[in-house]
């Protein structure tokens, strides 16, 4: 006995254009779906189908437009600026998901307006074709602190328990487990990336064998995977937080010394 | 035509004890291996086989002992302290990988001394059994900034290109790709987590279909996935960096105001 899963990414997916019926297009290539399957689609083709291509000679301006909050910036060796930002979706990553690869020159591709809604829109026709509930993940590629390289994560999801909360469940030796909340949808996106690849025309993968995570309704969506920035110990880059602290400390130190009566904070508190 | 992978996690893995021949034990349960397979083993059973269980009434002291650098701390609602630290391996995570679940009460389990070496030691007998090169990943579970939940990552690897560096390769429309370095070994660990699960006695998974990432020799190891902290925009928690900045700024502001002649830094620079 063993737990088993299989995943495949079909070749021959046609170039997706604005207005295409993405569900019909996917159903034409993925083969026969079964209830419990999870279909993972690169956000890039979802964006293309939704007409999210914009003319932009200046990718930097497009990034600025998509940014809700700047988390950290760094000057690159070549002179460009790396911007880690929180985008409209709450997702923190480089360049706000603005994509300039695999698109027409002179254009950039923005993320879907609401990838959870995109996933929900796909879930229904795919489930109907499967004859039962199918999960859908819209994936994107993100870097991460502390580790090199990028992994794919879920920025949209439907029909899926995006996390598996094991807290309080007994472990193998009967004790309750510490703090494990498995980010299932992100792990599924990572899995799909391994079979889809990036350079090839394989923007969709099907994963079979994870039916235990597939739910009947729309489920919580990938938005549930976003940690609110106020709860985040890394809500701001180290250099940015240091600079803010320095500015505030400097102002306070100056006031202290000049005997500013306006000052209610005791000096030397740090 | 499609790209395909399969993965399975066998049941019936016996309880691993210090001194066990882990390769023999794994070969007894995984079925017939083929060249190009990747075998993913939870660090927990590697640690157990290597005798990394230590008696510790005080898990907190064990965490302190395993810590090289404190990255961020936060008081939990319950009163405990969450410590995000860099451990001996350069891996940043909560609790330095010190594990108190699935172990005997009164003990904790430390990470393998050198998980890359552990992976290399497994690679040879597993490859011999397969009749050709097999990749090995030693996985652990980590949280991450900005997103809820945890994913499995590779803390040890052998016989595997741990990253797939696509920089400079043409994308589907003939332009070179931006900045994609796929963290293959981490994605494989995530995939394996989905099929192994956590609560069950399934500490090993085999992934078939990723032979293009399997190499003949030991390869770079998972250490190559660690970003050096000096290159990291999030090397320190936001609150900690702010506090450091405040302290330095306060000292500088105080000096400025008191006309300290020792001061070469222009005031109000921030």
Coordinates of N, CA, C and O in Angstrom, one line a residue, chain A residues 1-11 59 71-74 84 92 100-104 144-154 166 171-173 175 177-183 186-188 190-191 193-195 198-199 202 210 212 224-227 231-238 241-250 252-254 256-257 267-268 270, chain B residues 1-11 59 71-74 84 92 100-105 144-154 166 171-173 175 177-183 186-188 190-191 193-195 198-199 202 210 212 224-227 231-238 241-246 248-250 252-254 256-258 267-268 270:
Chain A
X1 N 0.8 -1.2 0.0 CA 0.0 0.0 0.0 C 0.9 1.3 0.0 O 1.9 1.3 0.7
X2 N 0.5 2.2 -0.8 CA 1.2 3.5 -0.7 C 0.2 4.6 -1.2 O -0.7 4.3 -2.0
X3 N 0.5 5.8 -0.8 CA -0.2 7.0 -1.3 C 0.5 7.3 -2.7 O 1.7 7.2 -2.8
X4 N -0.3 7.7 -3.6 CA 0.2 7.9 -5.0 C -0.4 9.1 -5.6 O -1.6 9.4 -5.4
X5 N 0.4 9.8 -6.4 CA -0.2 10.9 -7.2 C 0.5 10.9 -8.6 O 1.6 10.4 -8.7
X6 N -0.2 11.3 -9.5 CA 0.3 11.5 -10.9 C 0.0 12.9 -11.3 O -1.0 13.5 -10.9
X7 N 0.8 13.4 -12.2 CA 0.6 14.8 -12.7 C 1.1 14.8 -14.2 O 2.1 14.1 -14.5
X8 N 0.4 15.5 -15.0 CA 0.8 15.7 -16.4 C 0.5 17.1 -16.9 O -0.4 17.7 -16.4
X9 N 1.3 17.5 -17.9 CA 1.2 18.8 -18.5 C 1.2 18.5 -20.0 O 2.2 18.2 -20.6
X10 N 0.0 18.7 -20.6 CA -0.1 18.4 -22.0 C 0.7 19.4 -22.9 O 0.7 20.6 -22.6
X11 N 1.3 18.9 -23.9 CA 1.8 19.8 -25.0 C 0.6 20.3 -25.9 O -0.5 19.8 -25.7
X59 N 8.0 49.4 -18.3 CA 7.6 48.4 -17.3 C 7.6 48.9 -15.9 O 6.8 48.6 -15.1
X71 N 7.7 47.2 -0.1 CA 8.2 46.4 1.1 C 9.8 46.6 1.2 O 10.3 46.8 2.3
X72 N 10.5 46.6 0.1 CA 11.9 46.8 0.1 C 12.4 47.1 -1.3 O 11.8 46.6 -2.3
X73 N 13.4 47.8 -1.4 CA 14.0 48.1 -2.7 C 15.5 47.9 -2.6 O 16.1 48.1 -1.6
X74 N 16.1 47.6 -3.7 CA 17.6 47.5 -3.8 C 18.1 47.8 -5.2 O 17.5 47.3 -6.1
X84 N 10.6 45.0 -4.2 CA 9.7 44.0 -3.6 C 8.5 44.7 -3.0 O 8.6 45.6 -2.2
X92 N 3.2 39.5 -1.9 CA 4.4 40.2 -1.9 C 5.4 39.5 -2.8 O 5.6 38.3 -2.7
X100 N 7.1 40.6 -18.4 CA 7.5 41.1 -19.7 C 8.1 40.0 -20.5 O 8.7 40.2 -21.6
X101 N 8.0 38.7 -20.1 CA 8.5 37.6 -20.9 C 7.3 36.9 -21.5 O 6.2 36.9 -20.9
X102 N 7.6 36.2 -22.6 CA 6.5 35.5 -23.3 C 5.4 36.4 -23.7 O 4.2 36.0 -23.8
X103 N 5.6 37.7 -23.9 CA 4.6 38.6 -24.4 C 5.2 39.4 -25.6 O 6.4 39.4 -25.8
X104 N 4.3 40.1 -26.3 CA 4.7 40.9 -27.5 C 5.6 42.0 -27.0 O 5.3 42.7 -26.0
X144 N 11.7 34.4 -2.7 CA 11.4 34.3 -1.3 C 12.7 34.8 -0.5 O 13.8 34.6 -1.0
X145 N 12.5 35.3 0.7 CA 13.6 35.6 1.5 C 14.4 34.4 1.9 O 13.9 33.3 1.9
X146 N 15.7 34.6 2.1 CA 16.5 33.6 2.8 C 17.0 32.4 1.9 O 17.9 31.7 2.2
X147 N 16.3 32.2 0.8 CA 16.6 31.0 0.0 C 16.7 31.5 -1.5 O 16.0 32.4 -1.9
X148 N 17.6 31.0 -2.2 CA 17.8 31.3 -3.6 C 16.7 30.7 -4.5 O 16.1 29.7 -4.1
X149 N 16.6 31.2 -5.6 CA 15.6 30.6 -6.6 C 14.2 31.0 -6.3 O 13.9 31.6 -5.3
X150 N 13.3 30.6 -7.2 CA 11.9 30.9 -7.1 C 11.1 29.6 -7.1 O 11.6 28.6 -7.6
X151 N 9.9 29.7 -6.5 CA 9.0 28.6 -6.6 C 7.7 29.1 -7.0 O 7.4 30.3 -6.9
X152 N 6.9 28.2 -7.6 CA 5.5 28.6 -7.9 C 4.6 28.5 -6.7 O 4.7 27.6 -5.9
X153 N 3.7 29.5 -6.6 CA 2.7 29.5 -5.5 C 1.3 29.7 -6.1 O 1.2 30.0 -7.3
X154 N 0.3 29.6 -5.3 CA -1.1 29.8 -5.7 C -1.5 31.2 -5.4 O -1.5 31.7 -4.3
X166 N -3.3 21.0 10.6 CA -3.0 19.8 11.4 C -2.9 20.1 12.9 O -2.7 19.2 13.7
X171 N 0.0 13.4 16.5 CA 1.1 12.9 15.6 C 1.2 11.4 15.7 O 0.4 10.8 16.4
X172 N 2.3 10.9 15.1 CA 2.5 9.4 15.1 C 2.6 8.8 16.5 O 2.3 7.6 16.7
X173 N 3.1 9.6 17.4 CA 3.3 9.0 18.8 C 2.2 9.5 19.7 O 2.3 9.4 20.9
X175 N 1.0 12.4 20.5 CA 1.0 13.8 21.0 C 0.5 14.7 19.9 O 0.5 14.4 18.7
X177 N 0.4 17.8 17.4 CA 1.4 18.4 16.6 C 1.5 19.9 17.0 O 0.6 20.5 17.3
X178 N 2.7 20.4 16.8 CA 3.1 21.7 17.2 C 2.3 22.8 16.4 O 1.3 23.3 16.8
X179 N 2.7 23.1 15.3 CA 2.2 24.3 14.6 C 2.1 24.1 13.1 O 2.5 25.0 12.3
X180 N 1.7 22.9 12.7 CA 1.7 22.6 11.3 C 0.4 23.0 10.6 O -0.6 22.4 10.9
X181 N 0.5 23.9 9.7 CA -0.6 24.3 8.8 C 0.1 24.2 7.4 O 0.9 25.0 7.0
X182 N -0.3 23.1 6.7 CA 0.4 22.9 5.4 C -0.2 23.8 4.3 O -1.5 23.8 4.2
X183 N 0.6 24.5 3.6 CA 0.1 25.4 2.6 C -0.1 24.5 1.3 O 0.7 24.6 0.3
X186 N 0.0 26.0 -2.3 CA 1.3 26.4 -2.8 C 2.1 25.2 -3.1 O 2.9 25.2 -4.1
X187 N 2.0 24.1 -2.4 CA 2.7 22.9 -2.7 C 2.2 22.3 -4.0 O 3.0 21.8 -4.8
X188 N 0.9 22.4 -4.3 CA 0.4 21.9 -5.5 C 0.9 22.8 -6.7 O 1.3 22.3 -7.8
X190 N 3.8 24.3 -6.8 CA 5.2 23.9 -6.9 C 5.3 22.6 -7.7 O 6.1 22.5 -8.6
X191 N 4.5 21.7 -7.3 CA 4.5 20.4 -8.0 C 4.2 20.6 -9.5 O 4.9 20.0 -10.4
X193 N 4.6 23.2 -11.3 CA 5.8 23.8 -12.0 C 6.8 22.8 -12.5 O 7.4 23.0 -13.5
X194 N 7.0 21.8 -11.7 CA 8.0 20.8 -12.0 C 7.6 20.0 -13.3 O 8.4 19.6 -14.1
X195 N 6.3 19.8 -13.5 CA 5.9 19.1 -14.7 C 5.6 20.0 -15.9 O 5.8 19.7 -17.0
X198 N 8.9 26.1 -17.5 CA 8.6 27.5 -17.8 C 8.8 27.9 -19.2 O 8.0 28.7 -19.8
X199 N 9.8 27.4 -19.9 CA 10.2 27.8 -21.2 C 9.2 27.2 -22.2 O 9.1 27.7 -23.3
X202 N 3.6 24.8 -22.1 CA 2.8 23.9 -21.2 C 2.3 24.7 -20.0 O 2.7 24.5 -18.9
X210 N -5.0 13.9 -5.2 CA -5.1 14.8 -4.0 C -6.5 15.1 -3.7 O -6.9 16.2 -3.2
X212 N -8.5 14.4 -1.5 CA -8.8 14.7 -0.1 C -8.8 16.2 0.1 O -9.4 16.7 1.1
X224 N -6.6 33.4 1.2 CA -6.4 32.9 2.5 C -5.0 32.6 2.8 O -4.6 32.4 4.0
X225 N -4.1 32.5 1.8 CA -2.7 32.2 2.0 C -1.9 33.4 2.2 O -0.7 33.4 2.5
X226 N -2.5 34.6 2.1 CA -1.8 35.8 2.3 C -1.8 36.2 3.8 O -2.9 36.3 4.4
X227 N -0.7 36.4 4.3 CA -0.6 36.8 5.7 C -0.7 38.3 5.8 O 0.0 39.0 5.1
X231 N 0.5 41.4 10.6 CA 0.9 40.2 11.4 C 2.3 39.7 11.0 O 2.8 38.7 11.5
X232 N 3.0 40.4 10.1 CA 4.2 39.8 9.5 C 5.4 40.4 10.1 O 5.6 41.6 10.2
X233 N 6.3 39.5 10.6 CA 7.6 39.9 11.2 C 8.5 40.5 10.1 O 9.6 41.1 10.5
X234 N 8.2 40.3 8.9 CA 9.1 40.8 7.8 C 8.3 41.7 6.8 O 8.5 41.7 5.6
X235 N 7.5 42.5 7.5 CA 6.6 43.4 6.6 C 7.3 44.4 5.9 O 6.8 45.0 5.0
X236 N 8.6 44.7 6.3 CA 9.4 45.7 5.7 C 10.8 45.2 5.6 O 11.3 44.4 6.5
X237 N 11.5 45.6 4.6 CA 12.9 45.2 4.4 C 13.8 45.7 5.6 O 13.5 46.7 6.2
X238 N 14.9 44.9 5.9 CA 15.7 45.3 7.0 C 16.3 46.7 6.9 O 16.3 47.5 7.8
X241 N 13.5 49.3 7.4 CA 13.1 49.4 8.8 C 14.1 50.1 9.7 O 13.8 50.9 10.5
X242 N 15.4 49.8 9.4 CA 16.5 50.5 10.1 C 16.5 52.0 9.8 O 16.6 52.8 10.7
X243 N 16.3 52.3 8.5 CA 16.2 53.8 8.2 C 15.1 54.5 8.9 O 15.3 55.6 9.4
X244 N 13.9 53.9 8.9 CA 12.8 54.5 9.7 C 13.1 54.6 11.1 O 12.8 55.7 11.7
X245 N 13.7 53.6 11.7 CA 14.1 53.7 13.1 C 15.1 54.8 13.4 O 15.0 55.5 14.3
X246 N 16.1 54.9 12.5 CA 17.1 55.9 12.6 C 16.5 57.3 12.6 O 16.8 58.1 13.4
X247 N 15.7 57.5 11.6 CA 15.0 58.8 11.5 C 14.2 59.2 12.8 O 14.4 60.2 13.3
X248 N 13.5 58.2 13.3 CA 12.7 58.5 14.5 C 13.6 58.6 15.7 O 13.3 59.5 16.5
X249 N 14.6 57.8 15.8 CA 15.5 57.9 16.9 C 16.3 59.2 16.9 O 16.5 59.8 17.9
X250 N 16.7 59.6 15.7 CA 17.5 60.8 15.6 C 16.6 62.0 16.0 O 17.1 62.9 16.8
X252 N 14.1 62.0 18.1 CA 13.9 61.9 19.5 C 15.2 62.3 20.3 O 15.1 63.0 21.3
X253 N 16.3 61.8 19.8 CA 17.6 62.2 20.5 C 17.8 63.7 20.4 O 18.3 64.3 21.4
X254 N 17.5 64.3 19.3 CA 17.7 65.7 19.2 C 16.8 66.5 20.1 O 17.2 67.4 20.8
X256 N 15.4 65.4 22.9 CA 15.9 65.1 24.3 C 16.9 66.2 24.7 O 16.9 66.8 25.8
X257 N 17.9 66.3 23.8 CA 19.1 67.1 24.2 C 18.7 68.6 24.2 O 19.3 69.3 25.0
X267 N 14.0 59.1 27.3 CA 15.2 58.9 26.4 C 15.9 57.6 26.7 O 15.7 57.0 27.8
X268 N 16.7 57.1 25.8 CA 17.5 55.9 26.1 C 16.7 54.7 26.3 O 17.2 53.7 26.9
X270 N 15.9 52.4 24.2 CA 16.3 51.3 23.4 C 17.6 50.7 24.0 O 18.7 51.3 23.8
Chain B
X1 N 1.0 14.1 -26.6 CA 2.3 14.1 -25.8 C 2.1 15.0 -24.6 O 1.5 16.1 -24.6
X2 N 2.6 14.6 -23.5 CA 2.6 15.4 -22.3 C 3.8 15.0 -21.4 O 4.3 13.9 -21.5
X3 N 4.2 16.0 -20.6 CA 5.2 15.7 -19.6 C 4.4 15.1 -18.4 O 3.3 15.5 -18.1
X4 N 5.0 14.1 -17.8 CA 4.3 13.3 -16.8 C 5.2 13.0 -15.6 O 6.4 12.8 -15.8
X5 N 4.7 13.1 -14.4 CA 5.4 12.5 -13.3 C 4.5 11.7 -12.4 O 3.3 12.0 -12.3
X6 N 5.1 10.8 -11.7 CA 4.3 10.1 -10.7 C 5.1 10.1 -9.4 O 6.4 10.2 -9.4
X7 N 4.4 10.0 -8.3 CA 5.1 10.0 -7.0 C 4.3 9.1 -6.0 O 3.1 9.0 -6.1
X8 N 5.0 8.4 -5.2 CA 4.3 7.5 -4.2 C 5.1 7.5 -2.9 O 6.3 7.7 -2.9
X9 N 4.4 7.3 -1.9 CA 4.9 7.2 -0.5 C 4.4 5.9 0.1 O 3.2 5.8 0.4
X10 N 5.3 5.0 0.3 CA 4.9 3.7 0.8 C 4.5 3.7 2.3 O 5.1 4.4 3.1
X11 N 3.5 2.9 2.6 CA 3.1 2.6 4.0 C 4.1 1.6 4.5 O 4.9 1.0 3.7
X59 N 13.1 22.5 25.7 CA 13.3 22.6 24.2 C 13.9 24.0 23.9 O 14.6 24.1 22.9
X71 N 17.2 36.0 13.9 CA 16.7 36.9 12.9 C 15.5 37.8 13.4 O 15.5 39.0 13.1
X72 N 14.6 37.2 14.1 CA 13.4 37.9 14.6 C 12.8 37.1 15.7 O 12.9 35.9 15.8
X73 N 12.2 37.8 16.7 CA 11.5 37.1 17.8 C 10.2 37.8 18.0 O 10.0 39.0 17.7
X74 N 9.2 37.1 18.5 CA 8.0 37.7 18.8 C 7.3 36.9 19.9 O 7.3 35.7 19.9
X84 N 12.6 33.2 15.1 CA 13.1 32.9 13.8 C 14.6 33.0 13.8 O 15.1 34.1 14.1
X92 N 17.0 29.4 7.6 CA 16.3 30.3 8.5 C 14.9 29.8 8.7 O 14.2 29.5 7.7
X100 N 9.9 18.5 18.4 CA 9.4 17.8 19.6 C 8.2 17.0 19.4 O 7.5 16.5 20.3
X101 N 7.8 16.9 18.0 CA 6.6 16.0 17.7 C 7.1 14.7 17.2 O 8.2 14.6 16.6
X102 N 6.4 13.6 17.3 CA 6.8 12.3 16.9 C 8.1 11.8 17.5 O 8.8 11.1 16.9
X103 N 8.3 12.3 18.7 CA 9.5 11.8 19.4 C 9.1 11.4 20.9 O 8.0 11.8 21.3
X104 N 9.9 10.7 21.5 CA 9.6 10.2 22.9 C 9.5 11.5 23.8 O 10.3 12.4 23.7
X105 N 8.6 11.5 24.7 CA 8.5 12.6 25.7 C 9.8 12.8 26.4 O 10.5 11.8 26.8
X144 N 7.2 30.7 6.2 CA 7.8 31.7 5.3 C 7.2 33.1 5.6 O 6.0 33.1 6.0
X145 N 7.9 34.1 5.3 CA 7.3 35.5 5.4 C 6.1 35.6 4.4 O 6.1 34.9 3.4
X146 N 5.2 36.5 4.8 CA 4.2 37.0 3.8 C 3.1 36.0 3.5 O 2.0 36.5 3.1
X147 N 3.3 34.7 3.7 CA 2.3 33.8 3.4 C 2.0 32.9 4.6 O 2.9 32.5 5.3
X148 N 0.8 32.5 4.7 CA 0.4 31.6 5.8 C 0.8 30.2 5.5 O 1.0 29.8 4.4
X149 N 0.9 29.4 6.5 CA 1.2 28.0 6.3 C 2.6 27.7 6.1 O 3.5 28.6 5.9
X150 N 3.0 26.4 6.1 CA 4.3 25.9 5.9 C 4.4 25.1 4.6 O 3.4 24.5 4.2
X151 N 5.6 25.0 4.1 CA 5.9 24.1 2.9 C 7.1 23.4 3.2 O 8.0 23.8 4.0
X152 N 7.3 22.2 2.6 CA 8.5 21.5 2.8 C 9.6 22.0 1.8 O 9.2 22.4 0.7
X153 N 10.8 22.0 2.3 CA 11.9 22.5 1.5 C 13.0 21.4 1.6 O 13.0 20.6 2.5
X154 N 14.0 21.6 0.7 CA 15.2 20.7 0.8 C 16.3 21.3 1.7 O 16.8 22.4 1.4
X166 N 17.4 29.3 -15.6 CA 16.9 29.6 -16.9 C 17.3 31.0 -17.4 O 16.9 31.4 -18.5
X171 N 12.7 32.6 -24.0 CA 11.3 32.2 -23.7 C 10.6 31.8 -24.9 O 11.1 31.6 -26.0
X172 N 9.3 31.5 -24.7 CA 8.5 31.0 -25.8 C 8.4 31.9 -27.0 O 8.2 31.5 -28.1
X173 N 8.6 33.2 -26.8 CA 8.5 34.2 -27.9 C 9.9 34.6 -28.3 O 10.0 35.6 -29.0
X175 N 12.4 35.8 -26.7 CA 13.2 36.8 -25.9 C 13.8 36.1 -24.7 O 13.3 35.0 -24.3
X177 N 14.6 35.2 -20.9 CA 13.8 35.3 -19.7 C 14.5 36.1 -18.7 O 15.7 36.2 -18.6
X178 N 13.6 36.7 -17.9 CA 14.1 37.7 -16.9 C 15.0 37.1 -15.9 O 16.2 37.2 -16.0
X179 N 14.5 36.6 -14.9 CA 15.3 36.3 -13.7 C 14.8 35.0 -13.1 O 14.7 34.8 -11.9
X180 N 14.6 34.0 -13.9 CA 14.0 32.8 -13.4 C 15.1 31.7 -13.0 O 15.8 31.2 -13.9
X181 N 15.2 31.4 -11.8 CA 16.1 30.3 -11.3 C 15.1 29.5 -10.5 O 14.7 29.8 -9.4
X182 N 14.8 28.3 -11.0 CA 13.7 27.5 -10.4 C 14.4 26.7 -9.2 O 15.4 26.1 -9.4
X183 N 13.8 26.8 -8.0 CA 14.4 26.1 -6.9 C 13.8 24.7 -6.9 O 12.9 24.3 -6.2
X186 N 13.5 22.4 -3.8 CA 12.4 22.8 -2.9 C 11.1 22.4 -3.4 O 10.2 22.0 -2.7
X187 N 10.9 22.6 -4.7 CA 9.6 22.1 -5.3 C 9.4 20.6 -5.2 O 8.3 20.2 -5.0
X188 N 10.5 19.9 -5.3 CA 10.4 18.4 -5.2 C 10.1 18.1 -3.7 O 9.2 17.2 -3.5
X190 N 8.3 19.9 -1.7 CA 6.9 20.3 -1.6 C 6.0 19.2 -2.2 O 5.0 18.8 -1.6
X191 N 6.3 18.8 -3.4 CA 5.6 17.7 -4.0 C 5.5 16.5 -3.1 O 4.5 15.9 -2.9
X193 N 5.9 16.2 0.0 CA 5.0 16.5 1.2 C 3.6 16.2 1.0 O 2.9 15.6 1.8
X194 N 3.1 16.5 -0.3 CA 1.7 16.2 -0.6 C 1.4 14.8 -0.6 O 0.3 14.4 -0.3
X195 N 2.4 13.9 -1.0 CA 2.1 12.5 -1.1 C 2.4 11.8 0.2 O 1.8 10.8 0.6
X198 N 2.0 14.3 6.8 CA 2.8 14.5 8.0 C 2.5 13.6 9.2 O 3.3 13.2 9.9
X199 N 1.2 13.4 9.3 CA 0.7 12.7 10.5 C 1.0 11.1 10.4 O 1.1 10.4 11.4
X202 N 4.7 7.8 6.9 CA 5.2 7.7 5.5 C 6.3 8.7 5.3 O 6.1 9.8 4.7
X210 N 11.4 13.1 -13.2 CA 12.2 14.3 -13.2 C 13.7 14.0 -13.4 O 14.6 14.7 -12.9
X212 N 15.6 14.6 -15.7 CA 16.4 15.7 -16.3 C 17.1 16.5 -15.2 O 18.1 17.2 -15.6
X224 N 23.4 25.1 -1.5 CA 23.3 26.1 -2.6 C 22.0 26.8 -2.6 O 21.9 27.8 -3.3
X225 N 21.0 26.3 -1.9 CA 19.7 27.0 -1.9 C 19.6 28.1 -0.8 O 18.7 28.8 -0.7
X226 N 20.7 28.1 0.1 CA 20.7 29.1 1.1 C 21.3 30.4 0.6 O 22.4 30.4 0.1
X227 N 20.5 31.5 0.7 CA 21.0 32.8 0.3 C 21.8 33.4 1.5 O 21.3 33.4 2.6
X231 N 23.4 39.0 1.7 CA 22.8 39.4 0.4 C 21.3 39.5 0.6 O 20.5 39.8 -0.4
X232 N 20.8 39.4 1.8 CA 19.3 39.2 2.0 C 18.7 40.5 2.4 O 19.1 41.1 3.4
X233 N 17.6 40.9 1.7 CA 16.9 42.1 2.0 C 16.1 42.0 3.3 O 15.5 42.9 3.8
X234 N 16.0 40.7 3.8 CA 15.2 40.5 5.0 C 16.0 39.7 6.0 O 15.5 38.8 6.7
X235 N 17.2 40.1 6.1 CA 18.2 39.4 7.0 C 17.8 39.6 8.5 O 18.2 38.8 9.3
X236 N 17.0 40.6 8.7 CA 16.6 40.9 10.1 C 15.1 41.2 10.1 O 14.6 41.8 9.2
X237 N 14.4 40.9 11.2 CA 13.0 41.2 11.3 C 12.8 42.7 11.3 O 13.7 43.5 11.7
X238 N 11.6 43.1 10.8 CA 11.3 44.6 10.7 C 11.5 45.3 12.0 O 12.1 46.4 12.1
X241 N 15.2 45.5 13.1 CA 15.9 46.5 12.3 C 15.6 47.9 12.7 O 16.4 48.8 12.8
X242 N 14.3 48.1 13.0 CA 13.8 49.4 13.4 C 14.4 49.8 14.7 O 14.9 50.9 14.9
X243 N 14.5 48.8 15.7 CA 15.0 49.1 17.0 C 16.5 49.4 16.9 O 17.0 50.4 17.5
X244 N 17.2 48.7 16.0 CA 18.7 49.0 15.8 C 18.9 50.4 15.3 O 19.7 51.2 15.7
X245 N 18.0 50.8 14.3 CA 18.1 52.1 13.7 C 17.8 53.2 14.7 O 18.4 54.2 14.7
X246 N 16.7 52.9 15.5 CA 16.3 53.9 16.5 C 17.5 54.2 17.4 O 17.8 55.3 17.7
X248 N 20.7 53.7 17.0 CA 21.8 54.4 16.4 C 21.5 55.9 16.1 O 22.3 56.8 16.3
X249 N 20.2 56.1 15.6 CA 19.8 57.4 15.3 C 19.7 58.3 16.6 O 20.1 59.5 16.6
X250 N 19.2 57.7 17.6 CA 19.1 58.4 18.9 C 20.5 58.9 19.4 O 20.6 60.0 19.8
X252 N 23.1 59.4 17.6 CA 23.6 60.4 16.7 C 22.9 61.7 16.9 O 23.6 62.8 17.0
X253 N 21.6 61.7 17.1 CA 20.8 62.9 17.3 C 21.3 63.6 18.6 O 21.4 64.8 18.7
X254 N 21.5 62.8 19.7 CA 22.0 63.3 20.9 C 23.3 64.0 20.8 O 23.5 65.1 21.3
X256 N 24.7 65.2 18.0 CA 24.5 66.5 17.2 C 24.2 67.7 18.1 O 24.8 68.7 18.0
X257 N 23.2 67.4 18.9 CA 22.6 68.5 19.7 C 23.6 69.0 20.7 O 23.7 70.2 21.0
X258 N 24.4 68.1 21.3 CA 25.3 68.5 22.3 C 26.6 69.0 21.7 O 27.6 69.3 22.4
X267 N 24.2 65.6 10.3 CA 22.8 65.4 10.9 C 21.7 65.4 9.8 O 21.9 66.0 8.8
X268 N 20.6 64.8 10.1 CA 19.5 64.9 9.3 C 19.6 64.3 7.9 O 18.9 64.6 7.0
X270 N 18.8 61.3 7.2 CA 17.7 60.4 6.8 C 16.5 61.1 6.5 O 15.8 61.8 7.2

